[in-house]
PDB file of C-alpha atoms in Angstrom:
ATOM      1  CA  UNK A   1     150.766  89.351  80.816  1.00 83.00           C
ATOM      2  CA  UNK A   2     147.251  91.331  81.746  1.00 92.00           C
ATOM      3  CA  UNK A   3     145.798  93.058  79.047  1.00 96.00           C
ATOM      4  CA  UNK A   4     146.543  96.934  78.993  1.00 97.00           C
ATOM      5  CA  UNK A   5     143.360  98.813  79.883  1.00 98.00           C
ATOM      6  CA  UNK A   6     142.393 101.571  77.702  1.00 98.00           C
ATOM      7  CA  UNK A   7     139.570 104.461  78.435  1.00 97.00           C
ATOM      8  CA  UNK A   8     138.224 106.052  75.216  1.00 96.00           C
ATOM      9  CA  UNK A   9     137.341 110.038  75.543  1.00 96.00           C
ATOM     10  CA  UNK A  10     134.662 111.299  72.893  1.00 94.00           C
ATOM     11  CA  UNK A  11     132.157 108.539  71.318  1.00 92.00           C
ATOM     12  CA  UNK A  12     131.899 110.080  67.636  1.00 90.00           C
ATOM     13  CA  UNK A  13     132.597 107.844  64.451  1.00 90.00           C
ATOM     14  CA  UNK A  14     136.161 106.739  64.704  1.00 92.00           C
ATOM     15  CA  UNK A  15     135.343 105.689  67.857  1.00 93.00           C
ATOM     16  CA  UNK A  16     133.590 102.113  66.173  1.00 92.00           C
ATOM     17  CA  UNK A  17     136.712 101.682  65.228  1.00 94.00           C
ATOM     18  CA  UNK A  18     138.720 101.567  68.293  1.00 95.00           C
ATOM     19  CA  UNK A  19     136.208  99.470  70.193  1.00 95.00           C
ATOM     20  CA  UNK A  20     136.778  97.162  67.199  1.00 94.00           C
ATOM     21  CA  UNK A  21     140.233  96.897  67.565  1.00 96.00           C
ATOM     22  CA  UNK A  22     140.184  96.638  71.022  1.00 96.00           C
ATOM     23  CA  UNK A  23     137.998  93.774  70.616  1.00 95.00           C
ATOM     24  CA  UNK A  24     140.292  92.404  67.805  1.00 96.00           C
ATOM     25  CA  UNK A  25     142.992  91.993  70.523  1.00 96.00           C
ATOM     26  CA  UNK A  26     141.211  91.344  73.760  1.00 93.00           C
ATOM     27  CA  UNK A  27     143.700  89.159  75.019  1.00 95.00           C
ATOM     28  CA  UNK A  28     146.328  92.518  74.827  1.00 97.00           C
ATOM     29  CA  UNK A  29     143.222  95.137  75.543  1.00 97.00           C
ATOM     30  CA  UNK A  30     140.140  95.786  77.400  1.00 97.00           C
ATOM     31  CA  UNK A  31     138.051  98.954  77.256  1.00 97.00           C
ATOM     32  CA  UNK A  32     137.538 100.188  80.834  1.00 97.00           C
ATOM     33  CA  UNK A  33     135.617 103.524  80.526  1.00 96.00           C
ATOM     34  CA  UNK A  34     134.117 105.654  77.853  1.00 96.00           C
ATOM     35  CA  UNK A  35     133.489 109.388  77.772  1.00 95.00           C
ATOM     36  CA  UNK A  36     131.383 112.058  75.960  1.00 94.00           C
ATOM     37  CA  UNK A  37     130.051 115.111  76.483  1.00 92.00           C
ATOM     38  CA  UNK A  38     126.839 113.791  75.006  1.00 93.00           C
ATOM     39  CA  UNK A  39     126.062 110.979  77.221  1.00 92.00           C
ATOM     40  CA  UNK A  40     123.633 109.229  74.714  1.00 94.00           C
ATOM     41  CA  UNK A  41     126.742 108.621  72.836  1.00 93.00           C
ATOM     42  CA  UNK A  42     128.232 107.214  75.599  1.00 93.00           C
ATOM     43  CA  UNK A  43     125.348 104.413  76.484  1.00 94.00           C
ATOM     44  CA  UNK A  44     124.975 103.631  72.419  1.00 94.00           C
ATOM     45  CA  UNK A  45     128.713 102.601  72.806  1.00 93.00           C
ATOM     46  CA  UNK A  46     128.426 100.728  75.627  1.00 94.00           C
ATOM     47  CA  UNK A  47     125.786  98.918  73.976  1.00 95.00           C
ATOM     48  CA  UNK A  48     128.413  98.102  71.019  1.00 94.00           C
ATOM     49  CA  UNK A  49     130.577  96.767  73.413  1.00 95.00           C
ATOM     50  CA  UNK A  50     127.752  94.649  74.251  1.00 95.00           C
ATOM     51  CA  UNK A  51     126.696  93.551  70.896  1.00 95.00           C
ATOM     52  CA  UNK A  52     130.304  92.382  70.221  1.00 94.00           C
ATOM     53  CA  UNK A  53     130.791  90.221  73.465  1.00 94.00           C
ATOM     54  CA  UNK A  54     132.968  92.397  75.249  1.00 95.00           C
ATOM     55  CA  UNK A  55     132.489  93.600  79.011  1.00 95.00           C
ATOM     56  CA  UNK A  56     130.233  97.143  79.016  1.00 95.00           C
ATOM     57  CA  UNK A  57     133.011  99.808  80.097  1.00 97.00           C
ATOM     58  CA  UNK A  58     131.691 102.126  82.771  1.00 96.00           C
ATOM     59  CA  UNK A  59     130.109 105.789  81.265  1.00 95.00           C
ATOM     60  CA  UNK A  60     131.093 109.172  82.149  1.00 94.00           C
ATOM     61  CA  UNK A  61     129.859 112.144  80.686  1.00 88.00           C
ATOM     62  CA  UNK A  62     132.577 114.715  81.052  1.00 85.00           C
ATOM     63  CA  UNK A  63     136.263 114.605  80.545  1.00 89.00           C
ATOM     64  CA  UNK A  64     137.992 114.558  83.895  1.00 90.00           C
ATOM     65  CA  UNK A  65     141.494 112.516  84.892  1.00 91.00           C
ATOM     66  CA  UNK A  66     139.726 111.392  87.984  1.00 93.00           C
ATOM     67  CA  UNK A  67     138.128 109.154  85.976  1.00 94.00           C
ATOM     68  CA  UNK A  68     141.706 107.379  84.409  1.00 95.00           C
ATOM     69  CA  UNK A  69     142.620 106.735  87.963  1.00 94.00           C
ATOM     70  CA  UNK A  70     138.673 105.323  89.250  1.00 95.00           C
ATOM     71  CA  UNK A  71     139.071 102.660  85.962  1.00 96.00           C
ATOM     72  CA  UNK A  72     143.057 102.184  86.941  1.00 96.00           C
ATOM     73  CA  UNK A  73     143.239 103.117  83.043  1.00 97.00           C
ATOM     74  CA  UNK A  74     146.340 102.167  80.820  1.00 97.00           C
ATOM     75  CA  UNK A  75     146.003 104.001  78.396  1.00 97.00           C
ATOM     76  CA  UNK A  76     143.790 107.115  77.371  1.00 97.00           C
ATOM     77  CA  UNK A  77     142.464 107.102  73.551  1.00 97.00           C
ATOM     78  CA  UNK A  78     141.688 110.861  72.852  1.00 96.00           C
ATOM     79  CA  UNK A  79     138.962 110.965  69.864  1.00 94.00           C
ATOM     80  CA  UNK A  80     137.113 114.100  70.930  1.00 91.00           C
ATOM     81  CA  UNK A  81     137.310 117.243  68.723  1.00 86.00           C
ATOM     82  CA  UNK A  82     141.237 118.124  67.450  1.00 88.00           C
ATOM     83  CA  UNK A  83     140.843 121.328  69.258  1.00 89.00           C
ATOM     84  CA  UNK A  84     140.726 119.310  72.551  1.00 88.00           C
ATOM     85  CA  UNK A  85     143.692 117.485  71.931  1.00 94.00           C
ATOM     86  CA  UNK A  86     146.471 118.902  73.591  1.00 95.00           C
ATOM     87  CA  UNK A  87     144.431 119.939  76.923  1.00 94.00           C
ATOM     88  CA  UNK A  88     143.081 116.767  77.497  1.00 94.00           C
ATOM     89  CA  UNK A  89     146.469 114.402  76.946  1.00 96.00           C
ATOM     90  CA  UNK A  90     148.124 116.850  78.961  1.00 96.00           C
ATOM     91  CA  UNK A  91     145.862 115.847  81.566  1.00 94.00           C
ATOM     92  CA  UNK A  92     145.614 112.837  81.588  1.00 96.00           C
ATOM     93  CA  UNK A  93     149.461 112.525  81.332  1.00 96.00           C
ATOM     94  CA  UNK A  94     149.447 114.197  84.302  1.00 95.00           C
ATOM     95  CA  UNK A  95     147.504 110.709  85.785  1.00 94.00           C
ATOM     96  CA  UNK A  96     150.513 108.602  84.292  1.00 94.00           C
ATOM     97  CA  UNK A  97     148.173 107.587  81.767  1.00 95.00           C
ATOM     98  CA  UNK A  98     149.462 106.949  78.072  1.00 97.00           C
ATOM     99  CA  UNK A  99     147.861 109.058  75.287  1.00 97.00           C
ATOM    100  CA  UNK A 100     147.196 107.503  72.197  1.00 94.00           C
TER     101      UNK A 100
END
């Protein structure tokens, strides 16, 4: 079975914690693409994903389902601001992505 790909949105604290759990069960799950508004945060976790062994997931600075379809994402971790929420899993429902 291939690993489900996931594509984290927003690269604040509790996102550590998903790359780490990704990592925890690589042979299930491989992060594809991060995104934040801040691209700095972005790059630092891309660097994480470095640190720990795992493949750099491409960068993209602004939320947009475009970018679920370019990484043929799986699944679509939402960890921006709560206020966010329900606009972005909407859309990226909308790609036939899960939302998590």
């Amino acid at each position: 079975m291939k690993p489900l790909r996931f594509f984290l949105v927003g690269c604040g604290r509790i996102s550590h914690r998903h790359i780490r759990a990704i990592r925890e069960n690589r042979e299930q799950a491989e992060l594809v693409g991060v995104s934040d508004a801040r691209i700095g945060h972005a790059k630092a976790l891309q660097e994480e994903c470095r640190a720990l062994g795992m493949a750099p997931p491409r960068l993209f600075d602004a939320f947009d389902p475009a970018m679920l379809r370019a990484t043929r994402s799986d699944v679509c971790v939402i960890a921006a601001p709560s206020g966010l929420h329900a606009q972005m899993a909407l859309r990226a429902l909308r790609t036939g992505c899960s939302v998590l």
